[in-house]
Short mmCIF file of N, CA and C in Angstrom, two decimals:
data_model
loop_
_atom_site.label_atom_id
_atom_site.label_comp_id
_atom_site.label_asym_id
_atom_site.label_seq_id
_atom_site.Cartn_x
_atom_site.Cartn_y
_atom_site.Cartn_z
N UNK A 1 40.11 1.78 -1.02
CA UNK A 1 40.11 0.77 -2.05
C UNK A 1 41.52 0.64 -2.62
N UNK A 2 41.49 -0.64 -2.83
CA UNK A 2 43.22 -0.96 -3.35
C UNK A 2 42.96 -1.35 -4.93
N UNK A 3 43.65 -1.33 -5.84
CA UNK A 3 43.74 -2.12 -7.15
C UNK A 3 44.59 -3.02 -7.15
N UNK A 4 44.21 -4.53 -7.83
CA UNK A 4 45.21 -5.54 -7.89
C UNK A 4 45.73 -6.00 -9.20
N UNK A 5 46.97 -5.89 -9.84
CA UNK A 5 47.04 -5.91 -10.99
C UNK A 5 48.15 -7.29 -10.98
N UNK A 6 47.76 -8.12 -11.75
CA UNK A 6 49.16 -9.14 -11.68
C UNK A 6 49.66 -9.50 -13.31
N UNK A 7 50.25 -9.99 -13.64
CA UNK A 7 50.86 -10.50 -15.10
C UNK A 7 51.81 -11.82 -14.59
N UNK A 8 50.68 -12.55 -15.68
CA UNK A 8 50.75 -13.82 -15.75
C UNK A 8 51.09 -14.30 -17.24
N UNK A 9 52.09 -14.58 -17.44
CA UNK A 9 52.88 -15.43 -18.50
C UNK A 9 52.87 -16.86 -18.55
N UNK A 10 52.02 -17.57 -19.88
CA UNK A 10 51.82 -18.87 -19.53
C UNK A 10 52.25 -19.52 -20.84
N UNK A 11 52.90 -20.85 -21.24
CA UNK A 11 53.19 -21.48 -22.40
C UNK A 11 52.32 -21.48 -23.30
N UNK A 12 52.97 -21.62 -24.16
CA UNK A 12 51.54 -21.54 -25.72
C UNK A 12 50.53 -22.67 -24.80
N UNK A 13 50.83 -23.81 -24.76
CA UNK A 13 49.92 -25.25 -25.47
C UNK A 13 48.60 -24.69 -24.00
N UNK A 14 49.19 -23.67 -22.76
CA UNK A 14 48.27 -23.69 -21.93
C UNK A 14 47.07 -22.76 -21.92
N UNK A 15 47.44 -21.43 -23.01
CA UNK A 15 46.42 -20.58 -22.77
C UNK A 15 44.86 -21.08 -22.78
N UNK A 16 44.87 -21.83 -23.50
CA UNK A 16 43.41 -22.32 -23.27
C UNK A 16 43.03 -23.02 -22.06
N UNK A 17 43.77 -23.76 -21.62
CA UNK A 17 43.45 -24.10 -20.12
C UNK A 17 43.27 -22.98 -19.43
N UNK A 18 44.27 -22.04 -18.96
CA UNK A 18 44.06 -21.34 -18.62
C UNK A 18 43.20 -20.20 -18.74
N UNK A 19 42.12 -20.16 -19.84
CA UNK A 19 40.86 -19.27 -19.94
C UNK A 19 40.76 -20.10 -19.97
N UNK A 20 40.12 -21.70 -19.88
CA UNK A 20 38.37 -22.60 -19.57
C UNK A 20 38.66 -22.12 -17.77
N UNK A 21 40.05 -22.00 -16.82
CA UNK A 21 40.66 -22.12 -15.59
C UNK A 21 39.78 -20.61 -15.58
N UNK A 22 40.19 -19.65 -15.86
CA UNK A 22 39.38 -18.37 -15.43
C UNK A 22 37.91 -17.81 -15.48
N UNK A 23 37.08 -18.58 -16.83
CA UNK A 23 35.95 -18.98 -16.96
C UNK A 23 35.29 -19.65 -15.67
N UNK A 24 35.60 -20.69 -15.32
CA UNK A 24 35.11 -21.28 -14.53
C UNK A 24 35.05 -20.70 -12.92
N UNK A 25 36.27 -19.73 -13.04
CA UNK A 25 36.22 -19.57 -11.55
C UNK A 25 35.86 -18.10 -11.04
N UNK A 26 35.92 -17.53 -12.15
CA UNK A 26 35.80 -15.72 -12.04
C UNK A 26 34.98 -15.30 -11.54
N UNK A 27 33.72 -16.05 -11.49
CA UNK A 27 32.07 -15.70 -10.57
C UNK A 27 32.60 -15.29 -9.13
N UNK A 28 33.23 -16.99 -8.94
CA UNK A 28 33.51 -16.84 -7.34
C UNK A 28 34.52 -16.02 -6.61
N UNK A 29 35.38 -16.05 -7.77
CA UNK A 29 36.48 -14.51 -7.23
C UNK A 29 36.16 -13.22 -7.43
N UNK A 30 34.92 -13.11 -7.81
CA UNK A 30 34.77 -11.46 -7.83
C UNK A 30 33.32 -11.59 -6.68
N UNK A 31 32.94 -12.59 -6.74
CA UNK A 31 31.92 -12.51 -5.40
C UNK A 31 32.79 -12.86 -3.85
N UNK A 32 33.73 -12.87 -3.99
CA UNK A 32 34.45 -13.31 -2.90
C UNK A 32 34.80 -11.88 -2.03
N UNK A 33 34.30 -12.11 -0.83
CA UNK A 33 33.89 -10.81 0.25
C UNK A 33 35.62 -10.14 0.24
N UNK A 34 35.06 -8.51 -0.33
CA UNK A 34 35.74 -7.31 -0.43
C UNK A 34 36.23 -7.46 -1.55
N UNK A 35 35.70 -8.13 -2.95
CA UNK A 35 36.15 -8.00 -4.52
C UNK A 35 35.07 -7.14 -5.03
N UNK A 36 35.21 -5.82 -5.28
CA UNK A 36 34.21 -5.48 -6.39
C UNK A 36 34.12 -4.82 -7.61
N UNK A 37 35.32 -5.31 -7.89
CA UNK A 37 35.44 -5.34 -9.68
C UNK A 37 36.69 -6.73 -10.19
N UNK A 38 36.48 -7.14 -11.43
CA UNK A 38 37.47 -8.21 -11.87
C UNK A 38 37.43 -7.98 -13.20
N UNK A 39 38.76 -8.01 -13.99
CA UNK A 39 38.51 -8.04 -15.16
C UNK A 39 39.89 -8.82 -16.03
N UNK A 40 40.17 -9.53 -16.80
CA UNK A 40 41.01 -9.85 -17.21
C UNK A 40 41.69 -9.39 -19.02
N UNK A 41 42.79 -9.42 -19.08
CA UNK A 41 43.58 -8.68 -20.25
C UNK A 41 44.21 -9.73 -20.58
N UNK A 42 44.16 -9.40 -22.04
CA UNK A 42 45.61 -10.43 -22.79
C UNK A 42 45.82 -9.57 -23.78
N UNK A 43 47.38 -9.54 -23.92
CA UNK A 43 48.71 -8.91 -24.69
C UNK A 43 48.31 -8.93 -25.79
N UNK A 44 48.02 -8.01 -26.66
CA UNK A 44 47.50 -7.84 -28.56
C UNK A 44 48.88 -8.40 -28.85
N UNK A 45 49.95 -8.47 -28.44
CA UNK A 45 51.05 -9.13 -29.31
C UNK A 45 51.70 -9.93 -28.85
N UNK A 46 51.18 -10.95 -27.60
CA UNK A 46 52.42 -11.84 -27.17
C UNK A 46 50.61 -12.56 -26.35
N UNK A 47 49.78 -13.40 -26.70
CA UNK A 47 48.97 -14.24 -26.65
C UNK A 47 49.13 -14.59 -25.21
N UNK A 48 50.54 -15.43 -25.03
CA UNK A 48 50.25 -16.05 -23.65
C UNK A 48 50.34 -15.20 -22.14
N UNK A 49 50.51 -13.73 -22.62
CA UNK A 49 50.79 -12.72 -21.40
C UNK A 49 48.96 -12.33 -21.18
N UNK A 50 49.01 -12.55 -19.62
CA UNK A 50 47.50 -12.01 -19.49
C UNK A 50 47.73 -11.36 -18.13
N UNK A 51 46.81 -10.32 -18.02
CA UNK A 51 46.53 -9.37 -16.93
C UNK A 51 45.18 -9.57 -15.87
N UNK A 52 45.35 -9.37 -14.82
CA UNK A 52 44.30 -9.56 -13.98
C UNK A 52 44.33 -8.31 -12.92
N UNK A 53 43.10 -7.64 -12.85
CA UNK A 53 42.72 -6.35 -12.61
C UNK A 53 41.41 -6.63 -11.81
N UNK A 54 42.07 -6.37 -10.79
CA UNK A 54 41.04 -6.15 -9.81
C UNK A 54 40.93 -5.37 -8.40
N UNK A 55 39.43 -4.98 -7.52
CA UNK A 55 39.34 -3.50 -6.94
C UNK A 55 39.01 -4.50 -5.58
N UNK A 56 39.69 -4.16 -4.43
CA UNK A 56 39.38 -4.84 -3.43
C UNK A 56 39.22 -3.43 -1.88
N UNK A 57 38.34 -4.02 -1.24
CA UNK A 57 38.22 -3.11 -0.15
C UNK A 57 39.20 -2.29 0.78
N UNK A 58 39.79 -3.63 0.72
CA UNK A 58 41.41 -3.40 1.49
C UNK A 58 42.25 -4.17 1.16
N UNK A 59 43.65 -4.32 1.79
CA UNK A 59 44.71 -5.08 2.17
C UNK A 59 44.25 -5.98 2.69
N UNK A 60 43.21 -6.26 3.45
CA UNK A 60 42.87 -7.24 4.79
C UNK A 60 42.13 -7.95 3.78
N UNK A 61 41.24 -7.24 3.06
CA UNK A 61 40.61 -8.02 2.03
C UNK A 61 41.34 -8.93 1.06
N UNK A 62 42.28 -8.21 0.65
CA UNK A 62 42.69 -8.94 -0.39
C UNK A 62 43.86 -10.05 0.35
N UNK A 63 44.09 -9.84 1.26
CA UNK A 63 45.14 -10.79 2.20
C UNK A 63 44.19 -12.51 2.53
N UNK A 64 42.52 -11.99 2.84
CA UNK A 64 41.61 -12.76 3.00
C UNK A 64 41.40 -13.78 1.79
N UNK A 65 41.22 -13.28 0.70
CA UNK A 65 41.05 -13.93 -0.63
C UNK A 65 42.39 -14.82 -0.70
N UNK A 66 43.91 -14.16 -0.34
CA UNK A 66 44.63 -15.32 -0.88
C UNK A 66 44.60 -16.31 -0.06
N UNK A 67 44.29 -16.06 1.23
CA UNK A 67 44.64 -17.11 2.21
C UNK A 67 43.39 -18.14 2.29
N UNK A 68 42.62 -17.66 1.29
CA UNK A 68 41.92 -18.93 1.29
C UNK A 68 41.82 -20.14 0.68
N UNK A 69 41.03 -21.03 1.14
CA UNK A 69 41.49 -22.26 0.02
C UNK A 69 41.00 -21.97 -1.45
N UNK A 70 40.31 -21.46 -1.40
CA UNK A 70 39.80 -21.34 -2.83
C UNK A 70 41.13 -20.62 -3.79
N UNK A 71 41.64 -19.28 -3.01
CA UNK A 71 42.78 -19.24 -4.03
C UNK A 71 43.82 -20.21 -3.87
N UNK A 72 44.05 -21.18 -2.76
CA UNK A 72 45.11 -21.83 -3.03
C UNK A 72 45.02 -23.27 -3.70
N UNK A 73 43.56 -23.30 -3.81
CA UNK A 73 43.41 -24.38 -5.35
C UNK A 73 43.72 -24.09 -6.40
N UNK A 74 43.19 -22.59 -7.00
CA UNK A 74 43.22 -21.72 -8.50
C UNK A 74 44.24 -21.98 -8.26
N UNK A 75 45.36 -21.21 -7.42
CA UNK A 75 46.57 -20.52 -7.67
C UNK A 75 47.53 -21.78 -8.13
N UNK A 76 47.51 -23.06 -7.07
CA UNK A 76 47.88 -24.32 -7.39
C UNK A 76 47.72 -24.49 -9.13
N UNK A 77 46.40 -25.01 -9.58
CA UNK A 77 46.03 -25.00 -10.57
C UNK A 77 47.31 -24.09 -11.99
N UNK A 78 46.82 -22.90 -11.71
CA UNK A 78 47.52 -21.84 -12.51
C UNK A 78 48.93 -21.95 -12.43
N UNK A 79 49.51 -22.24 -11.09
CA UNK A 79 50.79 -22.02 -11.44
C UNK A 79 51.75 -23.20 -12.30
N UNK A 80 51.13 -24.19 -12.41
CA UNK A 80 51.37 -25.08 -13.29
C UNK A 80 52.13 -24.89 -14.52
N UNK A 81 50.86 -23.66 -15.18
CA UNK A 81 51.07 -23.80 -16.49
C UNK A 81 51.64 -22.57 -16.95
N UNK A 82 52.74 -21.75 -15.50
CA UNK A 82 53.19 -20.59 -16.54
C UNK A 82 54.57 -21.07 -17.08
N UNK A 83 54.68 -20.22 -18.12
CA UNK A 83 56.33 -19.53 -18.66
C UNK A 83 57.26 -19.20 -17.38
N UNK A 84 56.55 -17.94 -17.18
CA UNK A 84 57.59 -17.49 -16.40
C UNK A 84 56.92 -16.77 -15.31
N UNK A 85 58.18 -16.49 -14.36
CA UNK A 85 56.96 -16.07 -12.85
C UNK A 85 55.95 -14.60 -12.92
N UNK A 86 54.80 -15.01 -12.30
CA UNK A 86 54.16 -13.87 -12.49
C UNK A 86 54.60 -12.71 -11.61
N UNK A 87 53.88 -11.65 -11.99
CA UNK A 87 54.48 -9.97 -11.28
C UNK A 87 53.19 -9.81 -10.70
N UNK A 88 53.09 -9.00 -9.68
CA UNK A 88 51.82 -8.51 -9.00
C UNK A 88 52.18 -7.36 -8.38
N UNK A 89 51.07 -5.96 -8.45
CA UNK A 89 51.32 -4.93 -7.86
C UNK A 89 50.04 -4.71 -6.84
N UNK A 90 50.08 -3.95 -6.41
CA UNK A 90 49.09 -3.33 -5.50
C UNK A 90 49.01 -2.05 -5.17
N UNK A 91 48.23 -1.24 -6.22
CA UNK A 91 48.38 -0.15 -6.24
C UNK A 91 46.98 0.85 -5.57
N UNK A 92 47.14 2.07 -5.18
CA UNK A 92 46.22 2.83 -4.66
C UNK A 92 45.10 3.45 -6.14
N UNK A 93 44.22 3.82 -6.15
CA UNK A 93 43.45 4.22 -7.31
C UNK A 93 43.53 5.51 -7.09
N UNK A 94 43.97 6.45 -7.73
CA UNK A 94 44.19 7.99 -7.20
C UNK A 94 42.87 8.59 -8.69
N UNK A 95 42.98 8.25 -9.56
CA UNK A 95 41.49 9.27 -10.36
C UNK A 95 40.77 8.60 -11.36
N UNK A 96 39.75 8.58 -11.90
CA UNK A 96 39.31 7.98 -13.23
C UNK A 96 38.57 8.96 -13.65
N UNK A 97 39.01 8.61 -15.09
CA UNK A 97 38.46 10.06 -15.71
C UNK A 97 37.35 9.04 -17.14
N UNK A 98 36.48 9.46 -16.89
CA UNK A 98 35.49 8.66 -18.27
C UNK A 98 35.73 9.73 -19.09
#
């Protein structure tokens, strides 16, 4: 399992587009084959910074999700309305401790 973490910086006037934009589509990106977790973050002190956190099967998986049309509508969509360019990592999950 991989973790996908990205930061997305978007202009004031868009954050709300951009949550009705994640609302609407979050069903289908976390049901989208080899997603099985999604969760999204926003910055307690800077509003338009938001985080997207998510657990994918693999690389192949998550290579699958972008190359599809569905992310390259969202992504279209989204990239519209940032500030500034987003960051994305891809990291291994090494422990969780409850």
């Amino acid at each position: 399992m991989i973790v996908r973490i990205v930061k997305l910086t978007f202009k004031k006037e868009n954050i709300a587009s951009f949550e009705q934009l994640f609302e609407e589509t979050k069903d289908k990106i976390r049901s989208f084959k080899g997603c099985s977790f999604l969760e999204l973050y926003q910055d307690s002190e800077h509003p338009g910074i938001f985080f997207t956190y998510s657990y994918w099967q693999s690389t192949e998986a998550l290579e699958s999700y972008r190359k599809s049309d569905f992310f390259k509508k969202v992504w279209g969509e989204t990239k519209k309305m940032f500030e500034n360019q987003p960051q994305a990592w891809t990291v291994n999950k090494i422990q969780t401790l409850d």
